[in-house]
């Protein structure tokens, strides 16, 4: 669809973004609308229902293609593998209402300025705007570009100078009103969906429509007992679903409602400062932030003053973050690209709390609104919950295909039924009923409900373990996970950092370690001053707050924090500046205090922070703190000790977190605002190393060992130092003692646009002479010949990962096959890495504590958040226990739920085929099962089994292989087909043999043996003949034989398909299920041998000789024995299937398996002690490998 469209009739919406869509233009035709209306009436509402299920068909039926400019309806198609269709009406926004209020005319200066998307969207001279609303975002038609453009945010192409010039004084009232009308209100409005809406949406599910059809058919046949049972089960199922959806809707509504009720101060160009409700804010408005706490109602760019913000809603960590103003630079680059530091340090995000706002000097804090409504950071988070990425797990796709096969089988049965009953001269209405009956028998209405029971039980078991799930369907996906990515800090290691000591240095090199455990204070000097002032801590309500690392460092100095008053000015300190002072007990400190004048905040991209401080009555200084490698690169080479690398190695190999400190003196004649980061961060003097201890969590090592023994890959993705990450990987067991770590370094030469990549083996010894290594990691120069064959792991930094992705993309999959340690990774790089692993057909799990892991948690097949902050709402799973013990539990439950789904599907399919075969055999004699016989099979047998078979818990041990990921795989299909064939054979044998019995031809209502006279007399009691004659069409020896064979066979199939080890608890431990089976089998055998006339009369059965009943038991026993032997020796024999695969030369089609095989046969890999170069930016074209998320090509058993 869409290939024949002209360029003007189609376009891309959100090109290159995650929610990219293809958009097609259509124009409604009246004659088509009338025809569709007539079709809806004549089809009794079936046509609108089909259009509801297939939105594209609705558009194709009602409209004709046209250009997007003329369209009144647009058809949207997602460009991902799901290709989901939806349609939207094109709406008009009329600006004529503003004409009278402001005298708005087509030649108004604001409208004629075509730099702004808003102005380009206004159609002149009638002053109206075409727009569509897709997933809560409004798009307007750009008349100049000829395409729909997103509205509600400032353009990315704006430079910092343009932002200051155009929006620095605020907007005029006319501009505000026009933007308000076109952009819409600044609200993240999640309405609480009315129950009736949820009810209708749920009821219109194809599954429930099919159930409605089945129930209506059963009522027409007076099969009301099971119809009522299905109605009750459906009502309960619908009620539970609607309740859950309603609860989620209410929870989400409460999460965002506070955002819509904030009053803020806005400066207008002419109107001055006025208070305004946040819903009236528009992009470009100038916010004035006071000192009071305020929750940001939108995204805004800070252009004047500084703010301290709590970004817990976004990152999951309630740590104050300092925001600095966007500098006004004469650069033509877009404002986001103009600085090497992260642009986010200038942005105040919606939903975050400004806990402190500080103007520059006596000025106010000003911020230009960047984005409003659902365009904001919080709006994007809410939209990801409202419109989650659909799952394309193969189980569900196979289930649909299997259902279609059952429908095909039912169609054959319908044709057979029509032929038999038409030829026998039955009335037409009876023929139709019998034919339709076949559909409800071959396609069991209870199938989808039965499939979800395993997931519901697994969800309950997870909840008991403190693991909460907002996407239950992903539990099955957990069963397929074969690679888990872990964040390090707070996930593998403990949250808190303990300050172990500090290593000062002077011109002679490093001095003795100063340990804080002794309680001895650090002597006064630049190092002490750096620890006291180089941080982003704030004083809030008399309490020092901020990053835990900064807190530990500051507390170690025993200094105090205060806010300067007006009396400090004569000491060179501005009023209201942050001041740190030595405590009263401190001695030999020559300064009264240090004022923090300006901060260049820490950025994970830059890996450093810098402050400008003023000693009271002394010098002006700059202090830097950050990653040792980074800080050393900004220092004067002669001030960095020659033993720097080896000293760093000593601590990082022991798993310590190491921070470096440096400083320089500044000229006091420069104004603070004139000092750029580039000027300050040069020619620093190295001060020393701060050593912090970050211990492994007790649960980390055993959990990783359990995962590795189960052949589940473990990968570390951290923002920490590479050597620390390698050490933690070794200590945690992620890299075992006999395995080698190979360091991959990739560098980009910005001058010549060339790039290089090298492989070097990491030395395990601590003391070694270092070469000029950027990451300061011991390298072994000579590698013994047998090392290549041994197991190895790659370790690389975020910078190297970025360079490899850009310049050596053909090497990326090779590296990822053995890549285990990824350090200094930014949040964006974490998401990219998870996506790259998915492209290799891995089922990827991501476990993080919520801080900077949100993107990766959302991107992974299964995201597990160890944080209960709002950010965890984007993760499908949240663990109350903040350690990684939840990961194996989740995988075990996922595997158990997946196996349960397979068991239930196979059981329901075979049960329906057993009933289908029995009914078709009886149709041959124009006979059928009675309502009570159907009821006994459907309700007393199958429904109880369906409810209890799924109760098996997960097996306690993780085995080194996964359950089958596909329903349509040889073992699963063979299992179903063999059981259906065995049942068919048994039914045919019974059906034919009963007709050949000597007592069959006797015109008796009972064939009980003469010897059993009492039973014979009872059987032909006075009340029996009357009933028998009335049911003569039903009661027959064939009916009795087929019913007993089918009913008891359903119980036996449940025993055969109920799997235990290695993924679920043994079946005998499912006590309720075993009890149900024993009772059911006991009741069936009792009915078979009891000879109670009233019971037989109720069930429309005929009494048969005892010997025939023994034959029935023998047939059932033989069938059970053969089925069980086949299931255990062939279907469940994994070794046999592996042999079959080898015999046929089958190899997994998963990308990672293909690469593993290729690398195993490549003697040149890995290329140790080699360096490759890329001379051109685009020299590496890469390899063509792709894989849709949630899909794996791996054929499994």
Short mmCIF file of N, CA, C and O in Angstrom, two decimals, residues 1017-1111:
data_model
loop_
_atom_site.label_atom_id
_atom_site.label_comp_id
_atom_site.label_asym_id
_atom_site.label_seq_id
_atom_site.Cartn_x
_atom_site.Cartn_y
_atom_site.Cartn_z
N UNK A 1017 -32.92 -54.66 34.79
CA UNK A 1017 -34.28 -54.26 35.20
C UNK A 1017 -34.32 -52.76 35.50
O UNK A 1017 -35.26 -52.06 35.17
N UNK A 1018 -33.28 -52.32 36.16
CA UNK A 1018 -33.24 -50.89 36.50
C UNK A 1018 -33.16 -50.03 35.24
O UNK A 1018 -33.77 -48.98 35.15
N UNK A 1019 -32.41 -50.57 34.26
CA UNK A 1019 -32.19 -49.79 33.06
C UNK A 1019 -33.49 -49.60 32.28
O UNK A 1019 -33.70 -48.56 31.69
N UNK A 1020 -34.32 -50.60 32.31
CA UNK A 1020 -35.59 -50.46 31.58
C UNK A 1020 -36.72 -50.16 32.56
O UNK A 1020 -37.79 -50.75 32.53
N UNK A 1021 -36.45 -49.28 33.50
CA UNK A 1021 -37.46 -48.86 34.47
C UNK A 1021 -38.54 -48.06 33.76
O UNK A 1021 -38.32 -47.52 32.68
N UNK A 1022 -39.74 -47.96 34.35
CA UNK A 1022 -40.89 -47.33 33.68
C UNK A 1022 -40.61 -45.92 33.20
O UNK A 1022 -41.17 -45.48 32.22
N UNK A 1023 -39.73 -45.19 33.92
CA UNK A 1023 -39.52 -43.79 33.53
C UNK A 1023 -38.56 -43.63 32.37
O UNK A 1023 -38.56 -42.63 31.69
N UNK A 1024 -37.75 -44.66 32.15
CA UNK A 1024 -36.71 -44.53 31.12
C UNK A 1024 -37.23 -44.47 29.70
O UNK A 1024 -36.81 -43.60 28.95
N UNK A 1025 -38.12 -45.37 29.26
CA UNK A 1025 -38.51 -45.39 27.85
C UNK A 1025 -39.05 -44.05 27.37
O UNK A 1025 -38.75 -43.63 26.26
N UNK A 1026 -39.79 -43.39 28.22
CA UNK A 1026 -40.40 -42.12 27.80
C UNK A 1026 -39.33 -41.10 27.43
O UNK A 1026 -39.38 -40.46 26.39
N UNK A 1027 -38.32 -41.04 28.31
CA UNK A 1027 -37.23 -40.09 28.06
C UNK A 1027 -36.41 -40.51 26.84
O UNK A 1027 -36.03 -39.69 26.02
N UNK A 1028 -36.20 -41.82 26.74
CA UNK A 1028 -35.37 -42.33 25.66
C UNK A 1028 -36.00 -42.06 24.32
O UNK A 1028 -35.36 -41.63 23.39
N UNK A 1029 -37.29 -42.25 24.26
CA UNK A 1029 -37.96 -42.02 22.99
C UNK A 1029 -37.88 -40.56 22.59
O UNK A 1029 -37.72 -40.23 21.44
N UNK A 1030 -37.96 -39.69 23.59
CA UNK A 1030 -37.91 -38.25 23.28
C UNK A 1030 -36.51 -37.83 22.83
O UNK A 1030 -36.36 -36.85 22.15
N UNK A 1031 -35.46 -38.61 23.23
CA UNK A 1031 -34.09 -38.27 22.85
C UNK A 1031 -33.49 -39.33 21.94
O UNK A 1031 -32.29 -39.57 21.95
N UNK A 1032 -34.34 -39.98 21.18
CA UNK A 1032 -33.85 -41.07 20.34
C UNK A 1032 -32.83 -40.60 19.32
O UNK A 1032 -31.98 -41.37 18.88
N UNK A 1033 -32.90 -39.30 18.92
CA UNK A 1033 -31.93 -38.76 17.95
C UNK A 1033 -30.54 -38.64 18.56
O UNK A 1033 -29.54 -38.66 17.87
N UNK A 1034 -30.48 -38.50 19.89
CA UNK A 1034 -29.20 -38.31 20.57
C UNK A 1034 -28.66 -39.64 21.08
O UNK A 1034 -27.50 -39.98 20.88
N UNK A 1035 -29.53 -40.39 21.77
CA UNK A 1035 -29.07 -41.59 22.46
C UNK A 1035 -28.74 -42.70 21.47
O UNK A 1035 -29.60 -43.11 20.69
N UNK A 1036 -27.51 -43.14 21.53
CA UNK A 1036 -27.07 -44.25 20.68
C UNK A 1036 -25.80 -44.82 21.27
O UNK A 1036 -25.13 -44.19 22.11
N UNK A 1037 -25.46 -46.04 20.84
CA UNK A 1037 -24.23 -46.65 21.34
C UNK A 1037 -23.00 -45.89 20.83
O UNK A 1037 -21.99 -45.80 21.52
N UNK A 1038 -23.09 -45.34 19.60
CA UNK A 1038 -21.98 -44.52 19.08
C UNK A 1038 -21.77 -43.28 19.95
O UNK A 1038 -20.64 -42.92 20.28
N UNK A 1039 -22.89 -42.64 20.30
CA UNK A 1039 -22.83 -41.44 21.14
C UNK A 1039 -22.16 -41.76 22.47
O UNK A 1039 -21.26 -41.05 22.93
N UNK A 1040 -22.62 -42.83 23.12
CA UNK A 1040 -22.08 -43.20 24.43
C UNK A 1040 -20.59 -43.50 24.34
O UNK A 1040 -19.79 -43.02 25.16
N UNK A 1041 -20.19 -44.26 23.32
CA UNK A 1041 -18.78 -44.63 23.16
C UNK A 1041 -17.91 -43.40 22.88
O UNK A 1041 -16.88 -43.19 23.53
N UNK A 1042 -18.34 -42.57 21.94
CA UNK A 1042 -17.58 -41.37 21.57
C UNK A 1042 -17.47 -40.41 22.75
O UNK A 1042 -16.41 -39.82 23.00
N UNK A 1043 -18.55 -40.29 23.51
CA UNK A 1043 -18.52 -39.33 24.64
C UNK A 1043 -17.53 -39.78 25.70
O UNK A 1043 -16.76 -38.99 26.21
N UNK A 1044 -17.57 -41.07 26.07
CA UNK A 1044 -16.64 -41.56 27.09
C UNK A 1044 -15.19 -41.45 26.62
O UNK A 1044 -14.30 -41.03 27.36
N UNK A 1045 -14.94 -41.82 25.37
CA UNK A 1045 -13.58 -41.73 24.82
C UNK A 1045 -13.08 -40.28 24.83
O UNK A 1045 -11.96 -40.01 25.23
N UNK A 1046 -13.92 -39.35 24.37
CA UNK A 1046 -13.53 -37.94 24.30
C UNK A 1046 -13.33 -37.31 25.66
O UNK A 1046 -12.34 -36.60 25.90
N UNK A 1047 -14.25 -37.59 26.60
CA UNK A 1047 -14.20 -36.96 27.92
C UNK A 1047 -12.97 -37.40 28.70
O UNK A 1047 -12.23 -36.57 29.24
N UNK A 1048 -12.75 -38.71 28.76
CA UNK A 1048 -11.60 -39.20 29.54
C UNK A 1048 -10.29 -38.84 28.82
O UNK A 1048 -9.28 -38.57 29.46
N UNK A 1049 -10.33 -38.80 27.48
CA UNK A 1049 -9.13 -38.40 26.72
C UNK A 1049 -8.72 -36.96 27.04
O UNK A 1049 -7.52 -36.64 27.10
N UNK A 1050 -9.69 -36.09 27.28
CA UNK A 1050 -9.39 -34.68 27.65
C UNK A 1050 -8.60 -34.63 28.95
O UNK A 1050 -7.70 -33.80 29.11
N UNK A 1051 -8.94 -35.53 29.89
CA UNK A 1051 -8.22 -35.58 31.18
C UNK A 1051 -6.80 -36.09 30.96
O UNK A 1051 -5.84 -35.55 31.50
N UNK A 1052 -6.66 -37.12 30.13
CA UNK A 1052 -5.35 -37.72 29.88
C UNK A 1052 -4.43 -36.74 29.15
O UNK A 1052 -3.23 -36.67 29.44
N UNK A 1053 -4.97 -36.01 28.19
CA UNK A 1053 -4.17 -35.01 27.45
C UNK A 1053 -3.65 -33.94 28.40
O UNK A 1053 -2.51 -33.47 28.27
N UNK A 1054 -4.46 -33.57 29.40
CA UNK A 1054 -4.03 -32.57 30.39
C UNK A 1054 -2.82 -33.08 31.16
O UNK A 1054 -1.88 -32.32 31.44
N UNK A 1055 -2.81 -34.38 31.51
CA UNK A 1055 -1.67 -34.98 32.22
C UNK A 1055 -0.43 -34.96 31.32
O UNK A 1055 0.68 -34.60 31.76
N UNK A 1056 -0.61 -35.31 30.05
CA UNK A 1056 0.52 -35.37 29.11
C UNK A 1056 1.12 -34.00 28.85
O UNK A 1056 2.34 -33.83 28.81
N UNK A 1057 0.26 -32.98 28.69
CA UNK A 1057 0.75 -31.64 28.33
C UNK A 1057 1.19 -30.80 29.52
O UNK A 1057 1.81 -29.76 29.34
N UNK A 1058 0.86 -31.21 30.73
CA UNK A 1058 1.25 -30.42 31.90
C UNK A 1058 2.73 -30.66 32.19
O UNK A 1058 3.10 -31.68 32.77
N UNK A 1059 3.56 -29.73 31.77
CA UNK A 1059 5.01 -29.88 31.90
C UNK A 1059 5.48 -29.43 33.29
O UNK A 1059 4.98 -28.46 33.85
N UNK A 1060 6.48 -30.13 33.78
CA UNK A 1060 7.10 -29.75 35.04
C UNK A 1060 8.51 -29.25 34.80
O UNK A 1060 8.72 -28.24 34.13
N UNK A 1061 9.49 -29.97 35.35
CA UNK A 1061 10.88 -29.57 35.16
C UNK A 1061 11.24 -29.61 33.67
O UNK A 1061 10.65 -30.39 32.92
N UNK A 1062 12.19 -28.77 33.20
CA UNK A 1062 13.11 -27.93 33.96
C UNK A 1062 12.67 -26.47 34.14
O UNK A 1062 13.42 -25.69 34.71
N UNK A 1063 11.47 -26.11 33.65
CA UNK A 1063 11.08 -24.70 33.73
C UNK A 1063 9.98 -24.43 34.76
O UNK A 1063 9.81 -23.31 35.20
N UNK A 1064 9.22 -25.48 35.09
CA UNK A 1064 8.14 -25.31 36.07
C UNK A 1064 8.32 -26.34 37.19
O UNK A 1064 9.01 -27.34 37.03
N UNK A 1065 7.66 -26.09 38.31
CA UNK A 1065 7.65 -27.07 39.39
C UNK A 1065 7.03 -28.37 38.87
O UNK A 1065 6.15 -28.33 38.00
N UNK A 1066 7.46 -29.53 39.39
CA UNK A 1066 6.87 -30.79 38.94
C UNK A 1066 5.35 -30.78 39.09
O UNK A 1066 4.82 -30.14 40.01
N UNK A 1067 4.67 -31.48 38.17
CA UNK A 1067 3.20 -31.46 38.15
C UNK A 1067 2.62 -31.95 39.47
O UNK A 1067 1.60 -31.41 39.93
N UNK A 1068 3.28 -32.93 40.12
CA UNK A 1068 2.71 -33.47 41.36
C UNK A 1068 2.70 -32.43 42.49
O UNK A 1068 2.01 -32.59 43.49
N UNK A 1069 3.48 -31.34 42.33
CA UNK A 1069 3.47 -30.28 43.34
C UNK A 1069 2.32 -29.29 43.14
O UNK A 1069 2.07 -28.45 43.99
N UNK A 1070 1.67 -29.39 41.98
CA UNK A 1070 0.47 -28.58 41.74
C UNK A 1070 -0.73 -29.35 42.31
O UNK A 1070 -1.48 -30.01 41.60
N UNK A 1071 -0.86 -29.27 43.63
CA UNK A 1071 -1.80 -30.13 44.36
C UNK A 1071 -3.24 -29.95 43.90
O UNK A 1071 -3.99 -30.93 43.78
N UNK A 1072 -3.64 -28.72 43.64
CA UNK A 1072 -5.03 -28.46 43.23
C UNK A 1072 -5.32 -29.12 41.89
O UNK A 1072 -6.34 -29.77 41.70
N UNK A 1073 -4.36 -28.99 40.97
CA UNK A 1073 -4.51 -29.59 39.64
C UNK A 1073 -4.61 -31.11 39.73
O UNK A 1073 -5.48 -31.74 39.11
N UNK A 1074 -3.71 -31.71 40.51
CA UNK A 1074 -3.72 -33.17 40.67
C UNK A 1074 -5.03 -33.63 41.29
O UNK A 1074 -5.63 -34.63 40.84
N UNK A 1075 -5.51 -32.91 42.30
CA UNK A 1075 -6.78 -33.25 42.95
C UNK A 1075 -7.94 -33.17 41.96
O UNK A 1075 -8.80 -34.06 41.91
N UNK A 1076 -7.94 -32.10 41.15
CA UNK A 1076 -8.99 -31.93 40.15
C UNK A 1076 -8.99 -33.10 39.17
O UNK A 1076 -10.04 -33.66 38.84
N UNK A 1077 -7.79 -33.49 38.68
CA UNK A 1077 -7.68 -34.60 37.73
C UNK A 1077 -8.18 -35.91 38.34
O UNK A 1077 -8.89 -36.69 37.69
N UNK A 1078 -7.79 -36.17 39.61
CA UNK A 1078 -8.22 -37.42 40.27
C UNK A 1078 -9.74 -37.45 40.40
O UNK A 1078 -10.38 -38.48 40.10
N UNK A 1079 -10.33 -36.32 40.84
CA UNK A 1079 -11.78 -36.26 41.00
C UNK A 1079 -12.48 -36.45 39.64
O UNK A 1079 -13.44 -37.21 39.52
N UNK A 1080 -11.96 -35.74 38.62
CA UNK A 1080 -12.57 -35.84 37.28
C UNK A 1080 -12.50 -37.27 36.75
O UNK A 1080 -13.50 -37.81 36.24
N UNK A 1081 -11.33 -37.90 36.86
CA UNK A 1081 -11.17 -39.27 36.36
C UNK A 1081 -12.04 -40.23 37.16
O UNK A 1081 -12.69 -41.12 36.58
N UNK A 1082 -12.10 -40.03 38.47
CA UNK A 1082 -12.94 -40.87 39.33
C UNK A 1082 -14.40 -40.77 38.95
O UNK A 1082 -15.11 -41.79 38.85
N UNK A 1083 -14.88 -39.53 38.71
CA UNK A 1083 -16.28 -39.31 38.33
C UNK A 1083 -16.58 -39.97 36.99
O UNK A 1083 -17.62 -40.63 36.81
N UNK A 1084 -15.64 -39.81 36.02
CA UNK A 1084 -15.85 -40.40 34.69
C UNK A 1084 -15.91 -41.94 34.75
O UNK A 1084 -16.78 -42.56 34.12
N UNK A 1085 -15.01 -42.54 35.50
CA UNK A 1085 -15.01 -44.00 35.64
C UNK A 1085 -16.25 -44.48 36.41
O UNK A 1085 -16.80 -45.55 36.11
N UNK A 1086 -16.66 -43.66 37.38
CA UNK A 1086 -17.88 -44.00 38.13
C UNK A 1086 -19.09 -44.02 37.19
O UNK A 1086 -19.90 -44.95 37.21
N UNK A 1087 -19.20 -42.99 36.34
CA UNK A 1087 -20.32 -42.94 35.38
C UNK A 1087 -20.24 -44.12 34.42
O UNK A 1087 -21.25 -44.72 34.08
N UNK A 1088 -19.00 -44.46 34.00
CA UNK A 1088 -18.81 -45.54 33.04
C UNK A 1088 -19.27 -46.89 33.61
O UNK A 1088 -19.92 -47.68 32.92
N UNK A 1089 -18.97 -47.15 34.88
CA UNK A 1089 -19.24 -48.48 35.44
C UNK A 1089 -20.42 -48.53 36.42
O UNK A 1089 -20.79 -49.61 36.87
N UNK A 1090 -21.00 -47.40 36.75
CA UNK A 1090 -22.00 -47.39 37.83
C UNK A 1090 -23.35 -47.97 37.42
O UNK A 1090 -24.05 -48.54 38.25
N UNK A 1091 -23.77 -47.79 36.18
CA UNK A 1091 -25.08 -48.27 35.72
C UNK A 1091 -26.22 -47.69 36.55
O UNK A 1091 -27.12 -48.41 37.01
N UNK A 1092 -26.19 -46.39 36.76
CA UNK A 1092 -27.30 -45.72 37.47
C UNK A 1092 -28.22 -45.14 36.40
O UNK A 1092 -27.85 -44.20 35.69
N UNK A 1093 -29.45 -45.68 36.25
CA UNK A 1093 -30.34 -45.27 35.16
C UNK A 1093 -30.62 -43.78 35.12
O UNK A 1093 -30.59 -43.17 34.05
N UNK A 1094 -30.85 -43.20 36.28
CA UNK A 1094 -31.20 -41.77 36.30
C UNK A 1094 -30.04 -40.91 35.80
O UNK A 1094 -30.23 -39.93 35.08
N UNK A 1095 -28.85 -41.31 36.19
CA UNK A 1095 -27.64 -40.58 35.76
C UNK A 1095 -27.47 -40.73 34.25
O UNK A 1095 -27.18 -39.75 33.54
N UNK A 1096 -27.65 -41.98 33.73
CA UNK A 1096 -27.53 -42.21 32.31
C UNK A 1096 -28.60 -41.42 31.54
O UNK A 1096 -28.33 -40.89 30.46
N UNK A 1097 -29.77 -41.38 32.14
CA UNK A 1097 -30.86 -40.65 31.46
C UNK A 1097 -30.55 -39.16 31.37
O UNK A 1097 -30.76 -38.54 30.33
N UNK A 1098 -30.02 -38.62 32.43
CA UNK A 1098 -29.67 -37.20 32.44
C UNK A 1098 -28.59 -36.87 31.41
O UNK A 1098 -28.62 -35.83 30.77
N UNK A 1099 -27.62 -37.79 31.29
CA UNK A 1099 -26.50 -37.54 30.37
C UNK A 1099 -26.75 -38.11 28.98
O UNK A 1099 -25.87 -38.08 28.12
N UNK A 1100 -27.99 -38.64 28.75
CA UNK A 1100 -28.36 -39.20 27.45
C UNK A 1100 -27.40 -40.30 27.00
O UNK A 1100 -26.95 -40.34 25.85
N UNK A 1101 -27.06 -41.19 27.95
CA UNK A 1101 -26.17 -42.31 27.66
C UNK A 1101 -26.95 -43.62 27.63
O UNK A 1101 -28.00 -43.75 28.28
N UNK A 1102 -26.42 -44.59 26.93
CA UNK A 1102 -27.01 -45.93 26.93
C UNK A 1102 -26.10 -46.87 27.70
O UNK A 1102 -24.87 -46.74 27.68
N UNK A 1103 -26.74 -47.83 28.38
CA UNK A 1103 -25.99 -48.81 29.14
C UNK A 1103 -25.38 -49.83 28.16
O UNK A 1103 -26.07 -50.32 27.27
N UNK A 1104 -24.10 -50.10 28.32
CA UNK A 1104 -23.41 -51.06 27.45
C UNK A 1104 -22.90 -52.22 28.30
O UNK A 1104 -22.74 -52.08 29.52
N UNK A 1105 -22.60 -53.36 27.68
CA UNK A 1105 -22.04 -54.48 28.45
C UNK A 1105 -20.74 -54.08 29.13
O UNK A 1105 -19.98 -53.24 28.62
N UNK A 1106 -20.48 -54.71 30.26
CA UNK A 1106 -19.28 -54.40 31.04
C UNK A 1106 -18.02 -54.63 30.21
O UNK A 1106 -17.05 -53.87 30.28
N UNK A 1107 -18.05 -55.67 29.40
CA UNK A 1107 -16.88 -55.98 28.57
C UNK A 1107 -16.56 -54.83 27.62
O UNK A 1107 -15.38 -54.48 27.41
N UNK A 1108 -17.60 -54.20 27.05
CA UNK A 1108 -17.37 -53.05 26.15
C UNK A 1108 -16.78 -51.86 26.91
O UNK A 1108 -15.93 -51.15 26.42
N UNK A 1109 -17.21 -51.71 28.14
CA UNK A 1109 -16.66 -50.61 28.96
C UNK A 1109 -15.17 -50.87 29.24
O UNK A 1109 -14.37 -49.94 29.28
N UNK A 1110 -14.86 -52.17 29.44
CA UNK A 1110 -13.45 -52.53 29.63
C UNK A 1110 -12.66 -52.22 28.36
O UNK A 1110 -11.55 -51.70 28.41
N UNK A 1111 -13.28 -52.51 27.20
CA UNK A 1111 -12.63 -52.17 25.93
C UNK A 1111 -12.36 -50.66 25.83
O UNK A 1111 -11.31 -50.24 25.34
#
